[in-house]
Amino acid sequence: MSTAQHSRMITAAARTVLRPLGCVQKGRSRIWLDDQGWWIGVVEFQPSSWGKGSHLNVGACWLWHEKNFVSFDAGDRVESFHEFISEEQFSAAAMLLARRAAQEVLALRERFPSVARASAWITANASPTLWNTYHSAVSAGLAGEVERSGLLFAEVIADPYDVAWAVELKQRSVVLLRCLESGLGFEQEIAATIGRTRAALGLPAQQPAARQFEA
Protein backbone atom coordinates (compact mmCIF):
# COMPACT_ATOMS: atom_id res chain seq x y z
CA MET A 1 0.00 0.00 0.00
CA SER A 2 1.41 3.42 -0.94
CA THR A 3 1.60 6.28 1.53
CA ALA A 4 -1.08 8.13 -0.45
CA GLN A 5 -3.47 5.18 -0.20
CA HIS A 6 -2.72 4.83 3.48
CA SER A 7 -3.51 8.50 4.12
CA ARG A 8 -6.68 8.22 2.08
CA MET A 9 -7.98 5.60 4.50
CA ILE A 10 -7.51 8.04 7.36
CA THR A 11 -9.13 10.85 5.37
CA ALA A 12 -12.11 8.67 4.51
CA ALA A 13 -12.67 7.79 8.17
CA ALA A 14 -12.33 11.44 9.21
CA ARG A 15 -14.79 12.55 6.54
CA THR A 16 -17.31 10.00 7.75
CA VAL A 17 -17.02 10.89 11.44
CA LEU A 18 -15.65 14.43 11.79
CA ARG A 19 -17.24 16.22 8.85
CA PRO A 20 -20.81 15.80 10.24
CA LEU A 21 -19.60 17.61 13.38
CA GLY A 22 -18.57 20.59 11.27
CA CYS A 23 -14.85 19.86 11.28
CA VAL A 24 -12.92 20.66 8.09
CA GLN A 25 -9.74 19.23 6.66
CA LYS A 26 -6.78 21.62 6.53
CA GLY A 27 -5.89 21.49 2.86
CA ARG A 28 -4.84 17.96 1.98
CA SER A 29 -3.13 17.34 5.29
CA ARG A 30 -3.97 14.91 8.08
CA ILE A 31 -5.11 17.82 10.25
CA TRP A 32 -8.79 18.65 10.83
CA LEU A 33 -10.06 21.86 12.42
CA ASP A 34 -13.12 22.55 14.57
CA ASP A 35 -13.78 26.30 14.27
CA GLN A 36 -15.10 27.88 17.46
CA GLY A 37 -14.44 31.52 16.58
CA TRP A 38 -11.90 32.59 19.19
CA TRP A 39 -10.31 29.12 19.35
CA ILE A 40 -10.11 26.08 17.13
CA GLY A 41 -10.06 22.42 17.95
CA VAL A 42 -7.14 20.71 16.22
CA VAL A 43 -7.23 17.03 15.26
CA GLU A 44 -3.96 15.62 13.93
CA PHE A 45 -3.67 12.09 12.61
CA GLN A 46 0.09 12.26 13.08
CA PRO A 47 2.24 10.00 10.89
CA SER A 48 5.46 8.34 11.97
CA SER A 49 8.84 8.37 10.26
CA TRP A 50 9.43 4.72 11.16
CA GLY A 51 6.25 3.02 10.01
CA LYS A 52 2.86 3.29 8.37
CA GLY A 53 0.05 4.21 10.71
CA SER A 54 -1.04 7.10 12.86
CA HIS A 55 -0.90 8.66 16.30
CA LEU A 56 -3.83 10.89 17.30
CA ASN A 57 -3.36 14.35 18.80
CA VAL A 58 -6.32 16.54 19.75
CA GLY A 59 -6.35 19.91 21.48
CA ALA A 60 -7.54 23.49 21.55
CA CYS A 61 -5.57 26.24 19.83
CA TRP A 62 -6.16 29.77 21.18
CA LEU A 63 -6.26 32.38 18.42
CA TRP A 64 -5.50 35.49 20.50
CA HIS A 65 -1.81 35.58 19.57
CA GLU A 66 -1.10 36.21 15.91
CA LYS A 67 0.48 33.22 14.15
CA ASN A 68 0.23 31.19 10.95
CA PHE A 69 0.38 27.71 12.47
CA VAL A 70 -1.77 25.58 14.76
CA SER A 71 -0.70 24.60 18.26
CA PHE A 72 -1.94 22.32 21.00
CA ASP A 73 -2.46 24.88 23.75
CA ALA A 74 -4.85 22.65 25.70
CA GLY A 75 -4.53 18.96 24.96
CA ASP A 76 -2.11 16.74 23.06
CA ARG A 77 -1.75 13.03 22.27
CA VAL A 78 -4.84 10.96 23.02
CA GLU A 79 -4.00 7.76 21.10
CA SER A 80 -0.60 6.14 20.67
CA PHE A 81 0.59 4.75 17.35
CA HIS A 82 -1.78 2.49 15.42
CA GLU A 83 0.31 0.60 12.90
CA PHE A 84 -0.85 -0.42 9.45
CA ILE A 85 -0.68 -4.20 9.18
CA SER A 86 -3.31 -4.95 6.58
CA GLU A 87 -5.90 -2.94 4.68
CA GLU A 88 -8.78 -4.56 6.55
CA GLN A 89 -7.13 -4.11 9.94
CA PHE A 90 -6.17 -0.48 9.34
CA SER A 91 -9.57 0.45 7.98
CA ALA A 92 -10.96 -0.46 11.41
CA ALA A 93 -8.07 1.32 13.15
CA ALA A 94 -8.65 4.50 11.14
CA MET A 95 -12.32 4.47 12.09
CA LEU A 96 -11.41 3.93 15.74
CA LEU A 97 -9.06 6.94 15.61
CA ALA A 98 -11.70 9.09 13.92
CA ARG A 99 -14.31 8.18 16.51
CA ARG A 100 -11.90 8.91 19.35
CA ALA A 101 -11.15 12.26 17.70
CA ALA A 102 -14.87 13.04 17.57
CA GLN A 103 -15.21 12.29 21.28
CA GLU A 104 -12.33 14.64 22.05
CA VAL A 105 -13.73 17.40 19.82
CA LEU A 106 -17.06 17.27 21.62
CA ALA A 107 -15.30 17.24 24.99
CA LEU A 108 -13.34 20.38 24.04
CA ARG A 109 -16.52 22.16 22.99
CA GLU A 110 -18.06 21.34 26.36
CA ARG A 111 -14.91 22.35 28.22
CA PHE A 112 -14.47 25.73 26.53
CA PRO A 113 -17.88 27.29 25.79
CA SER A 114 -16.65 30.68 27.05
CA VAL A 115 -13.44 32.51 27.88
CA ALA A 116 -14.40 32.38 31.56
CA ARG A 117 -14.39 28.59 31.40
CA ALA A 118 -11.16 28.61 29.41
CA SER A 119 -9.57 30.93 31.96
CA ALA A 120 -10.57 28.66 34.83
CA TRP A 121 -9.24 25.59 33.00
CA ILE A 122 -5.89 27.23 32.17
CA THR A 123 -5.48 28.33 35.80
CA ALA A 124 -6.23 24.84 37.13
CA ASN A 125 -4.55 22.65 34.52
CA ALA A 126 -1.97 24.36 32.33
CA SER A 127 1.73 23.93 33.00
CA PRO A 128 3.54 27.03 34.36
CA THR A 129 5.09 28.30 31.13
CA LEU A 130 5.46 31.84 29.78
CA TRP A 131 2.95 31.06 27.05
CA ASN A 132 0.39 29.78 29.52
CA THR A 133 0.84 32.85 31.70
CA TYR A 134 0.08 34.95 28.63
CA HIS A 135 -2.96 32.81 27.78
CA SER A 136 -4.14 33.17 31.38
CA ALA A 137 -3.72 36.94 31.20
CA VAL A 138 -5.71 37.27 27.98
CA SER A 139 -8.51 34.94 29.02
CA ALA A 140 -8.81 36.58 32.45
CA GLY A 141 -9.03 40.02 30.85
CA LEU A 142 -11.73 38.90 28.45
CA ALA A 143 -13.62 37.27 31.33
CA GLY A 144 -13.67 40.58 33.22
CA GLU A 145 -11.01 39.67 35.80
CA VAL A 146 -9.11 42.87 35.18
CA GLU A 147 -6.93 42.88 38.30
CA ARG A 148 -5.80 39.27 37.88
CA SER A 149 -5.22 39.81 34.16
CA GLY A 150 -3.03 42.82 34.90
CA LEU A 151 -0.92 40.87 37.39
CA LEU A 152 -0.45 38.07 34.87
CA PHE A 153 0.57 40.45 32.07
CA ALA A 154 3.04 42.07 34.50
CA GLU A 155 4.44 38.60 35.22
CA VAL A 156 4.96 37.99 31.49
CA ILE A 157 6.63 41.38 31.04
CA ALA A 158 8.98 40.80 33.98
CA ASP A 159 10.09 37.36 32.83
CA PRO A 160 13.88 37.33 32.23
CA TYR A 161 13.75 34.95 29.25
CA ASP A 162 15.16 36.93 26.31
CA VAL A 163 14.92 34.79 23.17
CA ALA A 164 13.22 36.50 20.22
CA TRP A 165 9.74 35.00 20.64
CA ALA A 166 9.73 35.78 24.38
CA VAL A 167 10.77 39.39 23.76
CA GLU A 168 7.97 39.75 21.18
CA LEU A 169 5.47 38.21 23.60
CA LYS A 170 6.51 40.62 26.33
CA GLN A 171 6.21 43.59 23.97
CA ARG A 172 2.74 42.44 23.01
CA SER A 173 1.84 42.10 26.68
CA VAL A 174 2.89 45.71 27.29
CA VAL A 175 0.41 46.87 24.63
CA LEU A 176 -2.40 44.72 26.01
CA LEU A 177 -1.73 45.78 29.59
CA ARG A 178 -2.03 49.43 28.58
CA CYS A 179 -5.38 48.72 26.92
CA LEU A 180 -6.52 46.84 30.01
CA GLU A 181 -5.46 49.53 32.48
CA SER A 182 -6.98 52.34 30.43
CA GLY A 183 -10.26 50.49 30.12
CA LEU A 184 -10.20 51.18 26.38
CA GLY A 185 -9.94 48.75 23.52
CA PHE A 186 -8.80 45.52 25.17
CA GLU A 187 -11.53 43.31 23.71
CA GLN A 188 -11.32 45.10 20.37
CA GLU A 189 -7.55 44.55 20.26
CA ILE A 190 -7.95 40.85 21.01
CA ALA A 191 -10.76 40.54 18.44
CA ALA A 192 -8.54 42.16 15.80
CA THR A 193 -5.70 39.78 16.66
CA ILE A 194 -8.04 36.82 16.35
CA GLY A 195 -9.15 38.12 12.95
CA ARG A 196 -5.55 38.34 11.72
CA THR A 197 -4.74 34.88 13.05
CA ARG A 198 -7.80 33.44 11.36
CA ALA A 199 -6.70 35.00 8.07
CA ALA A 200 -3.17 33.63 8.47
CA LEU A 201 -4.59 30.14 9.05
CA GLY A 202 -6.93 30.37 6.07
CA LEU A 203 -10.08 30.40 8.21
CA PRO A 204 -13.18 32.34 7.14
CA ALA A 205 -13.14 36.04 8.01
CA GLN A 206 -14.86 36.59 11.31
CA GLN A 207 -14.40 39.45 13.72
CA PRO A 208 -15.78 38.04 16.99
CA ALA A 209 -18.21 40.36 18.76
CA ALA A 210 -17.53 41.18 22.40
CA ARG A 211 -20.51 39.08 23.47
CA GLN A 212 -18.75 35.98 22.19
CA PHE A 213 -16.25 36.43 25.00
CA GLU A 214 -18.89 36.52 27.72
CA ALA A 215 -19.37 33.73 30.23
C-alpha positions as YAML, in Angstrom:
chain: A
units: angstrom
residues:
- id: 1
  name: MET
  ca: [0.00, 0.00, 0.00]
- id: 2
  name: SER
  ca: [1.41, 3.42, -0.94]
- id: 3
  name: THR
  ca: [1.60, 6.28, 1.53]
- id: 4
  name: ALA
  ca: [-1.08, 8.13, -0.45]
- id: 5
  name: GLN
  ca: [-3.47, 5.18, -0.20]
- id: 6
  name: HIS
  ca: [-2.72, 4.83, 3.48]
- id: 7
  name: SER
  ca: [-3.51, 8.50, 4.12]
- id: 8
  name: ARG
  ca: [-6.68, 8.22, 2.08]
- id: 9
  name: MET
  ca: [-7.98, 5.60, 4.50]
- id: 10
  name: ILE
  ca: [-7.51, 8.04, 7.36]
- id: 11
  name: THR
  ca: [-9.13, 10.85, 5.37]
- id: 12
  name: ALA
  ca: [-12.11, 8.67, 4.51]
- id: 13
  name: ALA
  ca: [-12.67, 7.79, 8.17]
- id: 14
  name: ALA
  ca: [-12.33, 11.44, 9.21]
- id: 15
  name: ARG
  ca: [-14.79, 12.55, 6.54]
- id: 16
  name: THR
  ca: [-17.31, 10.00, 7.75]
- id: 17
  name: VAL
  ca: [-17.02, 10.89, 11.44]
- id: 18
  name: LEU
  ca: [-15.65, 14.43, 11.79]
- id: 19
  name: ARG
  ca: [-17.24, 16.22, 8.85]
- id: 20
  name: PRO
  ca: [-20.81, 15.80, 10.24]
- id: 21
  name: LEU
  ca: [-19.60, 17.61, 13.38]
- id: 22
  name: GLY
  ca: [-18.57, 20.59, 11.27]
- id: 23
  name: CYS
  ca: [-14.85, 19.86, 11.28]
- id: 24
  name: VAL
  ca: [-12.92, 20.66, 8.09]
- id: 25
  name: GLN
  ca: [-9.74, 19.23, 6.66]
- id: 26
  name: LYS
  ca: [-6.78, 21.62, 6.53]
- id: 27
  name: GLY
  ca: [-5.89, 21.49, 2.86]
- id: 28
  name: ARG
  ca: [-4.84, 17.96, 1.98]
- id: 29
  name: SER
  ca: [-3.13, 17.34, 5.29]
- id: 30
  name: ARG
  ca: [-3.97, 14.91, 8.08]
- id: 31
  name: ILE
  ca: [-5.11, 17.82, 10.25]
- id: 32
  name: TRP
  ca: [-8.79, 18.65, 10.83]
- id: 33
  name: LEU
  ca: [-10.06, 21.86, 12.42]
- id: 34
  name: ASP
  ca: [-13.12, 22.55, 14.57]
- id: 35
  name: ASP
  ca: [-13.78, 26.30, 14.27]
- id: 36
  name: GLN
  ca: [-15.10, 27.88, 17.46]
- id: 37
  name: GLY
  ca: [-14.44, 31.52, 16.58]
- id: 38
  name: TRP
  ca: [-11.90, 32.59, 19.19]
- id: 39
  name: TRP
  ca: [-10.31, 29.12, 19.35]
- id: 40
  name: ILE
  ca: [-10.11, 26.08, 17.13]
- id: 41
  name: GLY
  ca: [-10.06, 22.42, 17.95]
- id: 42
  name: VAL
  ca: [-7.14, 20.71, 16.22]
- id: 43
  name: VAL
  ca: [-7.23, 17.03, 15.26]
- id: 44
  name: GLU
  ca: [-3.96, 15.62, 13.93]
- id: 45
  name: PHE
  ca: [-3.67, 12.09, 12.61]
- id: 46
  name: GLN
  ca: [0.09, 12.26, 13.08]
- id: 47
  name: PRO
  ca: [2.24, 10.00, 10.89]
- id: 48
  name: SER
  ca: [5.46, 8.34, 11.97]
- id: 49
  name: SER
  ca: [8.84, 8.37, 10.26]
- id: 50
  name: TRP
  ca: [9.43, 4.72, 11.16]
- id: 51
  name: GLY
  ca: [6.25, 3.02, 10.01]
- id: 52
  name: LYS
  ca: [2.86, 3.29, 8.37]
- id: 53
  name: GLY
  ca: [0.05, 4.21, 10.71]
- id: 54
  name: SER
  ca: [-1.04, 7.10, 12.86]
- id: 55
  name: HIS
  ca: [-0.90, 8.66, 16.30]
- id: 56
  name: LEU
  ca: [-3.83, 10.89, 17.30]
- id: 57
  name: ASN
  ca: [-3.36, 14.35, 18.80]
- id: 58
  name: VAL
  ca: [-6.32, 16.54, 19.75]
- id: 59
  name: GLY
  ca: [-6.35, 19.91, 21.48]
- id: 60
  name: ALA
  ca: [-7.54, 23.49, 21.55]
- id: 61
  name: CYS
  ca: [-5.57, 26.24, 19.83]
- id: 62
  name: TRP
  ca: [-6.16, 29.77, 21.18]
- id: 63
  name: LEU
  ca: [-6.26, 32.38, 18.42]
- id: 64
  name: TRP
  ca: [-5.50, 35.49, 20.50]
- id: 65
  name: HIS
  ca: [-1.81, 35.58, 19.57]
- id: 66
  name: GLU
  ca: [-1.10, 36.21, 15.91]
- id: 67
  name: LYS
  ca: [0.48, 33.22, 14.15]
- id: 68
  name: ASN
  ca: [0.23, 31.19, 10.95]
- id: 69
  name: PHE
  ca: [0.38, 27.71, 12.47]
- id: 70
  name: VAL
  ca: [-1.77, 25.58, 14.76]
- id: 71
  name: SER
  ca: [-0.70, 24.60, 18.26]
- id: 72
  name: PHE
  ca: [-1.94, 22.32, 21.00]
- id: 73
  name: ASP
  ca: [-2.46, 24.88, 23.75]
- id: 74
  name: ALA
  ca: [-4.85, 22.65, 25.70]
- id: 75
  name: GLY
  ca: [-4.53, 18.96, 24.96]
- id: 76
  name: ASP
  ca: [-2.11, 16.74, 23.06]
- id: 77
  name: ARG
  ca: [-1.75, 13.03, 22.27]
- id: 78
  name: VAL
  ca: [-4.84, 10.96, 23.02]
- id: 79
  name: GLU
  ca: [-4.00, 7.76, 21.10]
- id: 80
  name: SER
  ca: [-0.60, 6.14, 20.67]
- id: 81
  name: PHE
  ca: [0.59, 4.75, 17.35]
- id: 82
  name: HIS
  ca: [-1.78, 2.49, 15.42]
- id: 83
  name: GLU
  ca: [0.31, 0.60, 12.90]
- id: 84
  name: PHE
  ca: [-0.85, -0.42, 9.45]
- id: 85
  name: ILE
  ca: [-0.68, -4.20, 9.18]
- id: 86
  name: SER
  ca: [-3.31, -4.95, 6.58]
- id: 87
  name: GLU
  ca: [-5.90, -2.94, 4.68]
- id: 88
  name: GLU
  ca: [-8.78, -4.56, 6.55]
- id: 89
  name: GLN
  ca: [-7.13, -4.11, 9.94]
- id: 90
  name: PHE
  ca: [-6.17, -0.48, 9.34]
- id: 91
  name: SER
  ca: [-9.57, 0.45, 7.98]
- id: 92
  name: ALA
  ca: [-10.96, -0.46, 11.41]
- id: 93
  name: ALA
  ca: [-8.07, 1.32, 13.15]
- id: 94
  name: ALA
  ca: [-8.65, 4.50, 11.14]
- id: 95
  name: MET
  ca: [-12.32, 4.47, 12.09]
- id: 96
  name: LEU
  ca: [-11.41, 3.93, 15.74]
- id: 97
  name: LEU
  ca: [-9.06, 6.94, 15.61]
- id: 98
  name: ALA
  ca: [-11.70, 9.09, 13.92]
- id: 99
  name: ARG
  ca: [-14.31, 8.18, 16.51]
- id: 100
  name: ARG
  ca: [-11.90, 8.91, 19.35]
- id: 101
  name: ALA
  ca: [-11.15, 12.26, 17.70]
- id: 102
  name: ALA
  ca: [-14.87, 13.04, 17.57]
- id: 103
  name: GLN
  ca: [-15.21, 12.29, 21.28]
- id: 104
  name: GLU
  ca: [-12.33, 14.64, 22.05]
- id: 105
  name: VAL
  ca: [-13.73, 17.40, 19.82]
- id: 106
  name: LEU
  ca: [-17.06, 17.27, 21.62]
- id: 107
  name: ALA
  ca: [-15.30, 17.24, 24.99]
- id: 108
  name: LEU
  ca: [-13.34, 20.38, 24.04]
- id: 109
  name: ARG
  ca: [-16.52, 22.16, 22.99]
- id: 110
  name: GLU
  ca: [-18.06, 21.34, 26.36]
- id: 111
  name: ARG
  ca: [-14.91, 22.35, 28.22]
- id: 112
  name: PHE
  ca: [-14.47, 25.73, 26.53]
- id: 113
  name: PRO
  ca: [-17.88, 27.29, 25.79]
- id: 114
  name: SER
  ca: [-16.65, 30.68, 27.05]
- id: 115
  name: VAL
  ca: [-13.44, 32.51, 27.88]
- id: 116
  name: ALA
  ca: [-14.40, 32.38, 31.56]
- id: 117
  name: ARG
  ca: [-14.39, 28.59, 31.40]
- id: 118
  name: ALA
  ca: [-11.16, 28.61, 29.41]
- id: 119
  name: SER
  ca: [-9.57, 30.93, 31.96]
- id: 120
  name: ALA
  ca: [-10.57, 28.66, 34.83]
- id: 121
  name: TRP
  ca: [-9.24, 25.59, 33.00]
- id: 122
  name: ILE
  ca: [-5.89, 27.23, 32.17]
- id: 123
  name: THR
  ca: [-5.48, 28.33, 35.80]
- id: 124
  name: ALA
  ca: [-6.23, 24.84, 37.13]
- id: 125
  name: ASN
  ca: [-4.55, 22.65, 34.52]
- id: 126
  name: ALA
  ca: [-1.97, 24.36, 32.33]
- id: 127
  name: SER
  ca: [1.73, 23.93, 33.00]
- id: 128
  name: PRO
  ca: [3.54, 27.03, 34.36]
- id: 129
  name: THR
  ca: [5.09, 28.30, 31.13]
- id: 130
  name: LEU
  ca: [5.46, 31.84, 29.78]
- id: 131
  name: TRP
  ca: [2.95, 31.06, 27.05]
- id: 132
  name: ASN
  ca: [0.39, 29.78, 29.52]
- id: 133
  name: THR
  ca: [0.84, 32.85, 31.70]
- id: 134
  name: TYR
  ca: [0.08, 34.95, 28.63]
- id: 135
  name: HIS
  ca: [-2.96, 32.81, 27.78]
- id: 136
  name: SER
  ca: [-4.14, 33.17, 31.38]
- id: 137
  name: ALA
  ca: [-3.72, 36.94, 31.20]
- id: 138
  name: VAL
  ca: [-5.71, 37.27, 27.98]
- id: 139
  name: SER
  ca: [-8.51, 34.94, 29.02]
- id: 140
  name: ALA
  ca: [-8.81, 36.58, 32.45]
- id: 141
  name: GLY
  ca: [-9.03, 40.02, 30.85]
- id: 142
  name: LEU
  ca: [-11.73, 38.90, 28.45]
- id: 143
  name: ALA
  ca: [-13.62, 37.27, 31.33]
- id: 144
  name: GLY
  ca: [-13.67, 40.58, 33.22]
- id: 145
  name: GLU
  ca: [-11.01, 39.67, 35.80]
- id: 146
  name: VAL
  ca: [-9.11, 42.87, 35.18]
- id: 147
  name: GLU
  ca: [-6.93, 42.88, 38.30]
- id: 148
  name: ARG
  ca: [-5.80, 39.27, 37.88]
- id: 149
  name: SER
  ca: [-5.22, 39.81, 34.16]
- id: 150
  name: GLY
  ca: [-3.03, 42.82, 34.90]
- id: 151
  name: LEU
  ca: [-0.92, 40.87, 37.39]
- id: 152
  name: LEU
  ca: [-0.45, 38.07, 34.87]
- id: 153
  name: PHE
  ca: [0.57, 40.45, 32.07]
- id: 154
  name: ALA
  ca: [3.04, 42.07, 34.50]
- id: 155
  name: GLU
  ca: [4.44, 38.60, 35.22]
- id: 156
  name: VAL
  ca: [4.96, 37.99, 31.49]
- id: 157
  name: ILE
  ca: [6.63, 41.38, 31.04]
- id: 158
  name: ALA
  ca: [8.98, 40.80, 33.98]
- id: 159
  name: ASP
  ca: [10.09, 37.36, 32.83]
- id: 160
  name: PRO
  ca: [13.88, 37.33, 32.23]
- id: 161
  name: TYR
  ca: [13.75, 34.95, 29.25]
- id: 162
  name: ASP
  ca: [15.16, 36.93, 26.31]
- id: 163
  name: VAL
  ca: [14.92, 34.79, 23.17]
- id: 164
  name: ALA
  ca: [13.22, 36.50, 20.22]
- id: 165
  name: TRP
  ca: [9.74, 35.00, 20.64]
- id: 166
  name: ALA
  ca: [9.73, 35.78, 24.38]
- id: 167
  name: VAL
  ca: [10.77, 39.39, 23.76]
- id: 168
  name: GLU
  ca: [7.97, 39.75, 21.18]
- id: 169
  name: LEU
  ca: [5.47, 38.21, 23.60]
- id: 170
  name: LYS
  ca: [6.51, 40.62, 26.33]
- id: 171
  name: GLN
  ca: [6.21, 43.59, 23.97]
- id: 172
  name: ARG
  ca: [2.74, 42.44, 23.01]
- id: 173
  name: SER
  ca: [1.84, 42.10, 26.68]
- id: 174
  name: VAL
  ca: [2.89, 45.71, 27.29]
- id: 175
  name: VAL
  ca: [0.41, 46.87, 24.63]
- id: 176
  name: LEU
  ca: [-2.40, 44.72, 26.01]
- id: 177
  name: LEU
  ca: [-1.73, 45.78, 29.59]
- id: 178
  name: ARG
  ca: [-2.03, 49.43, 28.58]
- id: 179
  name: CYS
  ca: [-5.38, 48.72, 26.92]
- id: 180
  name: LEU
  ca: [-6.52, 46.84, 30.01]
- id: 181
  name: GLU
  ca: [-5.46, 49.53, 32.48]
- id: 182
  name: SER
  ca: [-6.98, 52.34, 30.43]
- id: 183
  name: GLY
  ca: [-10.26, 50.49, 30.12]
- id: 184
  name: LEU
  ca: [-10.20, 51.18, 26.38]
- id: 185
  name: GLY
  ca: [-9.94, 48.75, 23.52]
- id: 186
  name: PHE
  ca: [-8.80, 45.52, 25.17]
- id: 187
  name: GLU
  ca: [-11.53, 43.31, 23.71]
- id: 188
  name: GLN
  ca: [-11.32, 45.10, 20.37]
- id: 189
  name: GLU
  ca: [-7.55, 44.55, 20.26]
- id: 190
  name: ILE
  ca: [-7.95, 40.85, 21.01]
- id: 191
  name: ALA
  ca: [-10.76, 40.54, 18.44]
- id: 192
  name: ALA
  ca: [-8.54, 42.16, 15.80]
- id: 193
  name: THR
  ca: [-5.70, 39.78, 16.66]
- id: 194
  name: ILE
  ca: [-8.04, 36.82, 16.35]
- id: 195
  name: GLY
  ca: [-9.15, 38.12, 12.95]
- id: 196
  name: ARG
  ca: [-5.55, 38.34, 11.72]
- id: 197
  name: THR
  ca: [-4.74, 34.88, 13.05]
- id: 198
  name: ARG
  ca: [-7.80, 33.44, 11.36]
- id: 199
  name: ALA
  ca: [-6.70, 35.00, 8.07]
- id: 200
  name: ALA
  ca: [-3.17, 33.63, 8.47]
- id: 201
  name: LEU
  ca: [-4.59, 30.14, 9.05]
- id: 202
  name: GLY
  ca: [-6.93, 30.37, 6.07]
- id: 203
  name: LEU
  ca: [-10.08, 30.40, 8.21]
- id: 204
  name: PRO
  ca: [-13.18, 32.34, 7.14]
- id: 205
  name: ALA
  ca: [-13.14, 36.04, 8.01]
- id: 206
  name: GLN
  ca: [-14.86, 36.59, 11.31]
- id: 207
  name: GLN
  ca: [-14.40, 39.45, 13.72]
- id: 208
  name: PRO
  ca: [-15.78, 38.04, 16.99]
- id: 209
  name: ALA
  ca: [-18.21, 40.36, 18.76]
- id: 210
  name: ALA
  ca: [-17.53, 41.18, 22.40]
- id: 211
  name: ARG
  ca: [-20.51, 39.08, 23.47]
- id: 212
  name: GLN
  ca: [-18.75, 35.98, 22.19]
- id: 213
  name: PHE
  ca: [-16.25, 36.43, 25.00]
- id: 214
  name: GLU
  ca: [-18.89, 36.52, 27.72]
- id: 215
  name: ALA
  ca: [-19.37, 33.73, 30.23]
...
